Amino acid sequence: MSAYVARSGSSGSVEKIDSEKAALAADALPLADFDDPNIDEQEAIAGVLEDDSPYPEVRSAVANTDDPTIPVGTLRAWIMGFFWVIIIPGLNQFFFFRYPSVNITGIVAQLLSFPMGRFWAAVVPNISVFGARLNPGPFTIKEHVLITIMATVGWQSAYATDIIAVQRVFYGQVFNFSYQWMLVMSTQLIGFSLGGIMRRFLVLPPSMIWPTNLVTCALFNTLHAQTYAGIGKRGGVSRERFFVYVFCGGCAWYFFPGYLFQALSYFTWVCWIAPDNIVVNQLFGYESGLGMSLITFDWAQITYVTNPLATPWWSEANILGGFVIFFWILTPILYYTNTWYSKYLPMLSRTSYDNTGAGYNVSAILNADNTLNATAYEEYSPLFLSTTFAVSYGLSFASITATITHAVLFFRKQIWAQSRRSIDEQPDIHARLMSKYRQVPEWWYLIVFVVMFVFGIIVIEVWPTQFPVWGFVLALLIAFFYIIPIGMIQAITNQQVGLNVVTELVVGYAIPGRPLAMMLFKTWGYITMAQALQFASDFKLGHYMKIPPRTMFFAQVSAAAVAGTVQLGVQAWMFTNIVDICSSKQPDGFICPSTEVFGTASIIWGVIGPQRQFSPGQMYSGLLWFFLVGALCPFAAWAISLKWPNSFIRYVNFPVIFTGTGYIPPATAVNYIPWAIVGFIFQYVIRRRHFSWWTKYNYVLAAGLDSGLAISIILIFFCLQYPANGTIGSTNIATWWGNTVFKNTADGQGLSYYTINGTFGPSKW
């Protein structure tokens, strides 16, 4: 066996690696126990010879060295961490109920805590407080990582807070703070405990890359001017200067598609030419069409799903293939053949409809106690979905069975091997470096699980939730069953298979007619898994940046508890002090759009129930075939890979194909097609043809664009949209052609193919 690795010397020559040395390196490769599409043998050999990761993506963003003496859990880090734990979740909870809203993401804390830490190190006196130094010296990269992890643990509104809001707004139920606090803590921290228990499968193996973390690591290393072998020896502008250029440019540019010239965001140029042609707008539109216009100049639209610069191209190609097959081929066939009476509805919509084409009025089918009035339902209307909405349900069904089949066929050896392997046995430089730190015993996570499980039981039994304990256990079993297969897929592909639709389907059949029970089941079934994977991703970030595991444990638990408590406090204050909150006429925009959607879903799935939509004989019963399709497709890929192991089939991942478009709705084609084009350019063309540039700058570019966008969104919102009740520019900037042309089309107005005169649909339901 022979191999060559390009090494830059003074003469610029290429040194040939001794064939025996290369063979030994190949034998020592830390390969996964499955056919990993992310691995390239020659690049992996280069990584092993440099005592680095076998993945060039990881090498370019993560240092292969560690200094255990760098301060981490300093008093400064804890104070700054809790500052962000209070500020970011509190502000996000406040704006969660407003439209338009803004999300202050963890990257804001990552950026702002850097100058704050430097300022602290420069001016705060070095005195001791209870034996801990207030200023231990220069602000370190590990302190910075710990602060950022604390800030990101609870930056999003806790899912369970929406249950509390729906109870108040839709059902007039106001349970006391003890119920609310134990519900939020249970739904947040059960996921944390499961993520910790599963870290040997989802964090320690080198094949579990978690691509999004690479952007974060690159930004940390860039801000702290870290140099390491993985970034290569390419000359040119430094990564620090490159980041500043991209950050400033991205921040300034977003003012155009985000405020001044919004047609650059919804660049449906074909629809502008024929604004009244229904078919053209349905095919080329971005708001209610299939997005064949291809282009947008808005990074917020491109990165809405995931960052295309962080996702492997083969994964993006799977998602693009799934989008083309199911939304550019299958959806038009279903729509124009009037399947499900689809021609009476927009091609793409996030709304449910009645048989007049209006939004479904759920209050028309409810009794006074919020149970289903079957007679009123039969007199009113069945529930209709847009074609893309219905197809997205089918794809959700397929992704659930495909995930299990794929895990059994492709991941079983990896799962078995990791179940018997400790951290110091991991064939990876980062695991070996982390093995020097004291690990977190699994019984710590078990204690957290038991306490949160008890909280859940108390919530169910003490208050009138109409939710049986066996339903709670079933929801957790579903989450537990899917954590490893879904986590492995996400760690490799940057795509998460969602359990939201399946949990709604299960609870709708198992516990019909109980909307609060439906919301609780969905939260403990879906969010437990999602939280576990969020914590696993944070574990991997700490793994890459060499944060001591026990410090991580206390930081994550305390941050989750404080963030959840702050969010509940903010929410309670808002419902007490904001007049007409969650009313469509609320003058300051606090109309609670997410609460409206969640509440409607609780009625559709918890009151009407899936048996009236998906059972045999019902309108959407054909979608159940997707369960079978999803189960069988991975068998085909597996069988072909046995015959032709080096063919393109090794890159075909059916769970990703089925779940990659899972953000539709509310996402539209503008969030997928331009995303795939950008991914192709950077993750395929530039990576193959200009690898040294890609190694040095790709993840810094991703971090710079994301950071600039985050700051620009906040500036636009607080400076131009929030003041004066949003009236700034309402008579000039908001009304000029560049901000209205995309709205004055059949796509922007969401028109259907048929004009409705009276009603449509079946005569009986």
CSV table of N, CA and C in Angstrom, one decimal, residues 399-522:
chain,number,residue,atom,x,y,z
A,399,SER,N,-40.0,8.7,8.1
A,399,SER,CA,-38.8,8.9,8.8
A,399,SER,C,-38.7,8.1,10.0
A,400,ILE,N,-39.8,7.9,10.7
A,400,ILE,CA,-39.8,7.2,12.0
A,400,ILE,C,-39.4,5.7,11.8
A,401,THR,N,-40.0,5.1,10.8
A,401,THR,CA,-39.7,3.7,10.5
A,401,THR,C,-38.4,3.5,9.9
A,402,ALA,N,-38.0,4.5,9.0
A,402,ALA,CA,-36.7,4.4,8.3
A,402,ALA,C,-35.6,4.6,9.3
A,403,THR,N,-35.8,5.4,10.3
A,403,THR,CA,-34.7,5.5,11.3
A,403,THR,C,-34.4,4.2,12.1
A,404,ILE,N,-35.4,3.5,12.4
A,404,ILE,CA,-35.2,2.3,13.1
A,404,ILE,C,-34.6,1.2,12.2
A,405,THR,N,-35.1,1.1,11.0
A,405,THR,CA,-34.5,0.1,10.1
A,405,THR,C,-33.1,0.5,9.8
A,406,HIS,N,-32.8,1.8,9.5
A,406,HIS,CA,-31.4,2.2,9.2
A,406,HIS,C,-30.5,1.9,10.4
A,407,ALA,N,-30.9,2.2,11.6
A,407,ALA,CA,-30.1,2.0,12.8
A,407,ALA,C,-29.8,0.5,12.9
A,408,VAL,N,-30.7,-0.4,12.7
A,408,VAL,CA,-30.5,-1.8,12.9
A,408,VAL,C,-29.5,-2.3,11.8
A,409,LEU,N,-29.7,-1.9,10.6
A,409,LEU,CA,-28.9,-2.4,9.5
A,409,LEU,C,-27.5,-1.8,9.5
A,410,PHE,N,-27.3,-0.5,9.8
A,410,PHE,CA,-26.1,0.2,9.6
A,410,PHE,C,-25.3,0.5,10.9
A,411,PHE,N,-26.0,0.7,12.0
A,411,PHE,CA,-25.4,1.1,13.3
A,411,PHE,C,-25.3,0.1,14.4
A,412,ARG,N,-25.8,-1.1,14.1
A,412,ARG,CA,-25.9,-2.1,15.2
A,412,ARG,C,-24.5,-2.4,15.8
A,413,LYS,N,-23.5,-2.6,14.9
A,413,LYS,CA,-22.1,-2.9,15.4
A,413,LYS,C,-21.5,-1.8,16.2
A,414,GLN,N,-21.7,-0.5,15.7
A,414,GLN,CA,-21.2,0.6,16.4
A,414,GLN,C,-21.9,0.8,17.8
A,415,ILE,N,-23.2,0.5,17.9
A,415,ILE,CA,-23.9,0.6,19.2
A,415,ILE,C,-23.4,-0.4,20.1
A,416,TRP,N,-23.2,-1.6,19.6
A,416,TRP,CA,-22.7,-2.7,20.5
A,416,TRP,C,-21.3,-2.5,20.9
A,417,ALA,N,-20.4,-2.0,20.0
A,417,ALA,CA,-19.0,-1.7,20.4
A,417,ALA,C,-18.9,-0.6,21.4
A,418,GLN,N,-19.7,0.4,21.3
A,418,GLN,CA,-19.7,1.6,22.2
A,418,GLN,C,-20.2,1.2,23.6
A,419,SER,N,-21.1,0.3,23.6
A,419,SER,CA,-21.7,-0.1,24.9
A,419,SER,C,-20.7,-0.8,25.8
A,420,ARG,N,-19.6,-1.3,25.2
A,420,ARG,CA,-18.5,-2.0,25.9
A,420,ARG,C,-17.2,-1.2,26.0
A,421,ARG,N,-17.2,0.0,25.6
A,421,ARG,CA,-16.0,0.8,25.5
A,421,ARG,C,-16.0,2.0,26.4
A,422,SER,N,-15.0,2.2,27.2
A,422,SER,CA,-14.9,3.3,28.1
A,422,SER,C,-14.2,4.5,27.3
A,423,ILE,N,-14.1,5.6,28.0
A,423,ILE,CA,-13.5,6.8,27.3
A,423,ILE,C,-12.0,6.6,27.0
A,424,ASP,N,-11.3,6.0,27.9
A,424,ASP,CA,-9.8,5.9,27.6
A,424,ASP,C,-9.6,4.8,26.5
A,425,GLU,N,-10.6,4.1,26.1
A,425,GLU,CA,-10.4,3.1,25.0
A,425,GLU,C,-10.9,3.7,23.6
A,426,GLN,N,-11.3,5.0,23.6
A,426,GLN,CA,-11.7,5.6,22.4
A,426,GLN,C,-10.5,5.8,21.5
A,427,PRO,N,-10.6,5.4,20.2
A,427,PRO,CA,-9.5,5.6,19.3
A,427,PRO,C,-9.4,7.0,18.7
A,428,ASP,N,-9.3,8.0,19.5
A,428,ASP,CA,-9.4,9.4,19.1
A,428,ASP,C,-8.6,10.3,20.0
A,429,ILE,N,-7.9,11.2,19.4
A,429,ILE,CA,-7.0,12.1,20.2
A,429,ILE,C,-7.8,12.9,21.2
A,430,HIS,N,-9.0,13.4,20.8
A,430,HIS,CA,-9.8,14.2,21.7
A,430,HIS,C,-10.3,13.4,22.9
A,431,ALA,N,-10.7,12.2,22.6
A,431,ALA,CA,-11.2,11.3,23.8
A,431,ALA,C,-10.0,11.0,24.7
A,432,ARG,N,-8.8,10.8,24.1
A,432,ARG,CA,-7.6,10.5,25.0
A,432,ARG,C,-7.3,11.8,25.8
A,433,LEU,N,-7.4,12.9,25.2
A,433,LEU,CA,-7.1,14.1,26.0
A,433,LEU,C,-8.1,14.3,27.1
A,434,MET,N,-9.4,14.0,26.8
A,434,MET,CA,-10.5,14.2,27.8
A,434,MET,C,-10.4,13.2,28.9
A,435,SER,N,-9.8,12.0,28.6
A,435,SER,CA,-9.7,11.0,29.6
A,435,SER,C,-8.8,11.4,30.8
A,436,LYS,N,-8.1,12.5,30.7
A,436,LYS,CA,-7.3,13.0,31.8
A,436,LYS,C,-8.1,13.6,32.9
A,437,TYR,N,-9.4,14.0,32.5
A,437,TYR,CA,-10.2,14.7,33.5
A,437,TYR,C,-11.1,13.7,34.2
A,438,ARG,N,-11.5,14.0,35.4
A,438,ARG,CA,-12.5,13.2,36.2
A,438,ARG,C,-13.8,13.2,35.5
A,439,GLN,N,-14.3,12.0,35.2
A,439,GLN,CA,-15.6,11.8,34.4
A,439,GLN,C,-16.8,11.9,35.4
A,440,VAL,N,-17.9,12.2,34.8
A,440,VAL,CA,-19.2,12.2,35.5
A,440,VAL,C,-19.7,10.8,35.7
A,441,PRO,N,-19.9,10.3,36.9
A,441,PRO,CA,-20.5,9.0,37.1
A,441,PRO,C,-21.9,9.0,36.5
A,442,GLU,N,-22.3,7.8,35.9
A,442,GLU,CA,-23.6,7.8,35.3
A,442,GLU,C,-24.7,7.9,36.4
A,443,TRP,N,-24.4,7.5,37.7
A,443,TRP,CA,-25.4,7.6,38.7
A,443,TRP,C,-25.8,9.0,39.0
A,444,TRP,N,-24.9,10.0,38.7
A,444,TRP,CA,-25.3,11.4,38.8
A,444,TRP,C,-26.5,11.7,37.9
A,445,TYR,N,-26.4,11.2,36.6
A,445,TYR,CA,-27.5,11.5,35.7
A,445,TYR,C,-28.7,10.7,36.1
A,446,LEU,N,-28.5,9.5,36.6
A,446,LEU,CA,-29.7,8.7,37.1
A,446,LEU,C,-30.4,9.4,38.2
A,447,ILE,N,-29.7,10.1,39.1
A,447,ILE,CA,-30.3,10.8,40.2
A,447,ILE,C,-31.2,12.0,39.6
A,448,VAL,N,-30.6,12.7,38.6
A,448,VAL,CA,-31.4,13.7,38.0
A,448,VAL,C,-32.6,13.2,37.3
A,449,PHE,N,-32.5,12.0,36.7
A,449,PHE,CA,-33.7,11.4,36.0
A,449,PHE,C,-34.7,11.0,37.0
A,450,VAL,N,-34.3,10.4,38.1
A,450,VAL,CA,-35.3,10.0,39.1
A,450,VAL,C,-36.1,11.2,39.7
A,451,VAL,N,-35.3,12.2,40.1
A,451,VAL,CA,-36.0,13.4,40.7
A,451,VAL,C,-36.9,14.0,39.7
A,452,MET,N,-36.5,14.2,38.4
A,452,MET,CA,-37.4,14.8,37.4
A,452,MET,C,-38.6,13.9,37.1
A,453,PHE,N,-38.4,12.6,37.1
A,453,PHE,CA,-39.5,11.6,36.9
A,453,PHE,C,-40.5,11.8,38.0
A,454,VAL,N,-40.1,11.9,39.3
A,454,VAL,CA,-41.0,12.1,40.4
A,454,VAL,C,-41.7,13.5,40.2
A,455,PHE,N,-41.0,14.5,39.7
A,455,PHE,CA,-41.7,15.8,39.4
A,455,PHE,C,-42.8,15.5,38.4
A,456,GLY,N,-42.6,14.8,37.4
A,456,GLY,CA,-43.6,14.5,36.4
A,456,GLY,C,-44.8,13.8,37.0
A,457,ILE,N,-44.6,12.8,37.8
A,457,ILE,CA,-45.7,12.1,38.5
A,457,ILE,C,-46.5,13.0,39.3
A,458,ILE,N,-45.8,13.9,40.1
A,458,ILE,CA,-46.6,14.8,40.9
A,458,ILE,C,-47.4,15.7,40.1
A,459,VAL,N,-46.9,16.2,39.0
A,459,VAL,CA,-47.6,17.1,38.1
A,459,VAL,C,-48.9,16.4,37.6
A,460,ILE,N,-48.7,15.1,37.2
A,460,ILE,CA,-49.8,14.4,36.6
A,460,ILE,C,-50.9,14.1,37.6
A,461,GLU,N,-50.5,13.7,38.8
A,461,GLU,CA,-51.4,13.2,39.8
A,461,GLU,C,-52.1,14.3,40.7
A,462,VAL,N,-51.3,15.3,41.0
A,462,VAL,CA,-51.9,16.3,41.9
A,462,VAL,C,-52.8,17.3,41.2
A,463,TRP,N,-52.6,17.6,40.0
A,463,TRP,CA,-53.4,18.5,39.2
A,463,TRP,C,-54.3,17.8,38.2
A,464,PRO,N,-55.4,18.3,37.9
A,464,PRO,CA,-56.4,17.6,37.0
A,464,PRO,C,-55.9,17.6,35.5
A,465,THR,N,-54.9,16.9,35.2
A,465,THR,CA,-54.4,16.9,33.8
A,465,THR,C,-55.1,15.9,32.9
A,466,GLN,N,-55.8,14.9,33.4
A,466,GLN,CA,-56.5,13.9,32.7
A,466,GLN,C,-55.4,13.0,31.9
A,467,PHE,N,-54.2,13.0,32.4
A,467,PHE,CA,-53.1,12.3,31.8
A,467,PHE,C,-52.7,11.1,32.7
A,468,PRO,N,-52.9,9.9,32.2
A,468,PRO,CA,-52.5,8.7,33.1
A,468,PRO,C,-51.0,8.6,33.2
A,469,VAL,N,-50.6,8.0,34.3
A,469,VAL,CA,-49.1,7.8,34.5
A,469,VAL,C,-48.6,6.8,33.4
A,470,TRP,N,-49.3,5.9,33.0
A,470,TRP,CA,-48.8,5.0,31.9
A,470,TRP,C,-48.6,5.7,30.6
A,471,GLY,N,-49.3,6.8,30.4
A,471,GLY,CA,-49.0,7.6,29.2
A,471,GLY,C,-47.7,8.4,29.4
A,472,PHE,N,-47.4,8.8,30.6
A,472,PHE,CA,-46.1,9.5,30.8
A,472,PHE,C,-45.0,8.5,30.6
A,473,VAL,N,-45.1,7.3,31.1
A,473,VAL,CA,-44.1,6.3,30.9
A,473,VAL,C,-43.9,5.9,29.4
A,474,LEU,N,-45.1,5.8,28.7
A,474,LEU,CA,-45.0,5.5,27.3
A,474,LEU,C,-44.3,6.6,26.5
A,475,ALA,N,-44.6,7.8,26.8
A,475,ALA,CA,-43.9,9.0,26.1
A,475,ALA,C,-42.4,8.9,26.4
A,476,LEU,N,-42.0,8.6,27.6
A,476,LEU,CA,-40.5,8.5,27.9
A,476,LEU,C,-39.9,7.3,27.1
A,477,LEU,N,-40.6,6.2,27.0
A,477,LEU,CA,-40.1,5.1,26.3
A,477,LEU,C,-39.9,5.4,24.9
A,478,ILE,N,-40.8,6.1,24.3
A,478,ILE,CA,-40.6,6.5,22.9
A,478,ILE,C,-39.4,7.4,22.7
A,479,ALA,N,-39.2,8.3,23.6
A,479,ALA,CA,-38.0,9.2,23.5
A,479,ALA,C,-36.8,8.4,23.7
A,480,PHE,N,-36.8,7.5,24.7
A,480,PHE,CA,-35.6,6.7,25.0
A,480,PHE,C,-35.2,5.8,23.9
A,481,PHE,N,-36.2,5.2,23.2
A,481,PHE,CA,-36.0,4.3,22.2
A,481,PHE,C,-35.4,4.9,20.9
A,482,TYR,N,-35.7,6.2,20.7
A,482,TYR,CA,-35.2,6.9,19.5
A,482,TYR,C,-34.0,7.7,19.7
A,483,ILE,N,-33.5,7.9,21.0
A,483,ILE,CA,-32.4,8.8,21.2
A,483,ILE,C,-31.1,8.4,20.4
A,484,ILE,N,-30.8,7.1,20.6
A,484,ILE,CA,-29.5,6.7,19.9
A,484,ILE,C,-29.6,6.7,18.4
A,485,PRO,N,-30.6,6.1,17.8
A,485,PRO,CA,-30.6,6.2,16.3
A,485,PRO,C,-30.7,7.6,15.7
A,486,ILE,N,-31.6,8.4,16.3
A,486,ILE,CA,-31.8,9.8,15.8
A,486,ILE,C,-30.5,10.6,16.1
A,487,GLY,N,-30.0,10.4,17.3
A,487,GLY,CA,-28.8,11.1,17.7
A,487,GLY,C,-27.6,10.8,16.8
A,488,MET,N,-27.4,9.5,16.4
A,488,MET,CA,-26.3,9.2,15.5
A,488,MET,C,-26.5,9.8,14.2
A,489,ILE,N,-27.7,9.8,13.7
A,489,ILE,CA,-28.0,10.4,12.4
A,489,ILE,C,-27.7,11.9,12.4
A,490,GLN,N,-28.1,12.6,13.5
A,490,GLN,CA,-27.9,14.0,13.6
A,490,GLN,C,-26.4,14.3,13.8
A,491,ALA,N,-25.7,13.5,14.5
A,491,ALA,CA,-24.3,13.7,14.7
A,491,ALA,C,-23.5,13.6,13.5
A,492,ILE,N,-24.0,12.8,12.5
A,492,ILE,CA,-23.3,12.5,11.3
A,492,ILE,C,-23.7,13.4,10.2
A,493,THR,N,-25.0,13.7,10.1
A,493,THR,CA,-25.6,14.4,9.0
A,493,THR,C,-26.0,15.8,9.3
A,494,ASN,N,-26.1,16.2,10.5
A,494,ASN,CA,-26.6,17.6,10.9
A,494,ASN,C,-28.1,17.7,10.7
A,495,GLN,N,-28.8,16.6,10.7
A,495,GLN,CA,-30.2,16.6,10.5
A,495,GLN,C,-30.9,15.8,11.6
A,496,GLN,N,-31.9,16.3,12.3
A,496,GLN,CA,-32.6,15.6,13.3
A,496,GLN,C,-34.0,15.1,12.9
A,497,VAL,N,-34.2,13.9,13.1
A,497,VAL,CA,-35.6,13.3,12.9
A,497,VAL,C,-36.5,13.7,14.0
A,498,GLY,N,-37.6,14.4,13.7
A,498,GLY,CA,-38.5,14.9,14.7
A,498,GLY,C,-39.5,13.8,15.1
A,499,LEU,N,-39.9,13.8,16.4
A,499,LEU,CA,-40.9,12.9,16.9
A,499,LEU,C,-42.2,13.6,17.2
A,500,ASN,N,-42.4,14.9,16.8
A,500,ASN,CA,-43.6,15.6,17.1
A,500,ASN,C,-44.8,15.0,16.5
A,501,VAL,N,-44.8,14.7,15.2
A,501,VAL,CA,-46.0,14.2,14.5
A,501,VAL,C,-46.3,12.8,15.0
A,502,VAL,N,-45.3,12.0,15.3
A,502,VAL,CA,-45.6,10.6,15.7
A,502,VAL,C,-46.2,10.6,17.1
A,503,THR,N,-45.6,11.4,18.0
A,503,THR,CA,-46.2,11.5,19.4
A,503,THR,C,-47.6,12.0,19.3
A,504,GLU,N,-47.9,13.0,18.4
A,504,GLU,CA,-49.3,13.4,18.3
A,504,GLU,C,-50.2,12.3,17.8
A,505,LEU,N,-49.7,11.5,16.9
A,505,LEU,CA,-50.5,10.4,16.3
A,505,LEU,C,-50.8,9.3,17.4
A,506,VAL,N,-49.7,9.0,18.1
A,506,VAL,CA,-49.9,8.0,19.2
A,506,VAL,C,-50.9,8.4,20.3
A,507,VAL,N,-50.7,9.6,20.8
A,507,VAL,CA,-51.6,10.1,21.9
A,507,VAL,C,-53.0,10.3,21.4
A,508,GLY,N,-53.1,10.7,20.1
A,508,GLY,CA,-54.4,10.9,19.5
A,508,GLY,C,-55.3,9.6,19.5
A,509,TYR,N,-54.6,8.5,19.3
A,509,TYR,CA,-55.3,7.2,19.3
A,509,TYR,C,-55.3,6.6,20.7
A,510,ALA,N,-54.3,6.8,21.5
A,510,ALA,CA,-54.2,6.2,22.8
A,510,ALA,C,-55.1,6.9,23.9
A,511,ILE,N,-55.1,8.2,23.8
A,511,ILE,CA,-55.8,9.0,24.8
A,511,ILE,C,-56.6,10.0,24.1
A,512,PRO,N,-57.7,9.6,23.4
A,512,PRO,CA,-58.5,10.6,22.6
A,512,PRO,C,-59.3,11.5,23.5
A,513,GLY,N,-59.5,12.7,22.9
A,513,GLY,CA,-60.4,13.7,23.5
A,513,GLY,C,-59.9,14.4,24.7
A,514,ARG,N,-58.6,14.4,24.9
A,514,ARG,CA,-58.0,15.1,26.1
A,514,ARG,C,-56.8,16.0,25.6
A,515,PRO,N,-57.1,17.2,25.3
A,515,PRO,CA,-56.1,18.1,24.7
A,515,PRO,C,-54.9,18.4,25.7
A,516,LEU,N,-55.1,18.5,27.0
A,516,LEU,CA,-54.0,18.7,27.9
A,516,LEU,C,-53.1,17.5,27.9
A,517,ALA,N,-53.7,16.3,28.0
A,517,ALA,CA,-53.0,15.1,27.9
A,517,ALA,C,-52.2,15.0,26.7
A,518,MET,N,-52.8,15.4,25.5
A,518,MET,CA,-52.0,15.4,24.3
A,518,MET,C,-50.8,16.3,24.3
A,519,MET,N,-50.9,17.5,24.9
A,519,MET,CA,-49.8,18.4,25.0
A,519,MET,C,-48.7,17.8,25.9
A,520,LEU,N,-49.1,17.2,27.0
A,520,LEU,CA,-48.1,16.7,27.9
A,520,LEU,C,-47.4,15.5,27.3
A,521,PHE,N,-48.1,14.6,26.6
A,521,PHE,CA,-47.5,13.4,26.0
A,521,PHE,C,-46.5,13.9,24.9
A,522,LYS,N,-46.9,14.8,24.1
A,522,LYS,CA,-46.1,15.3,23.0
A,522,LYS,C,-44.8,15.9,23.6
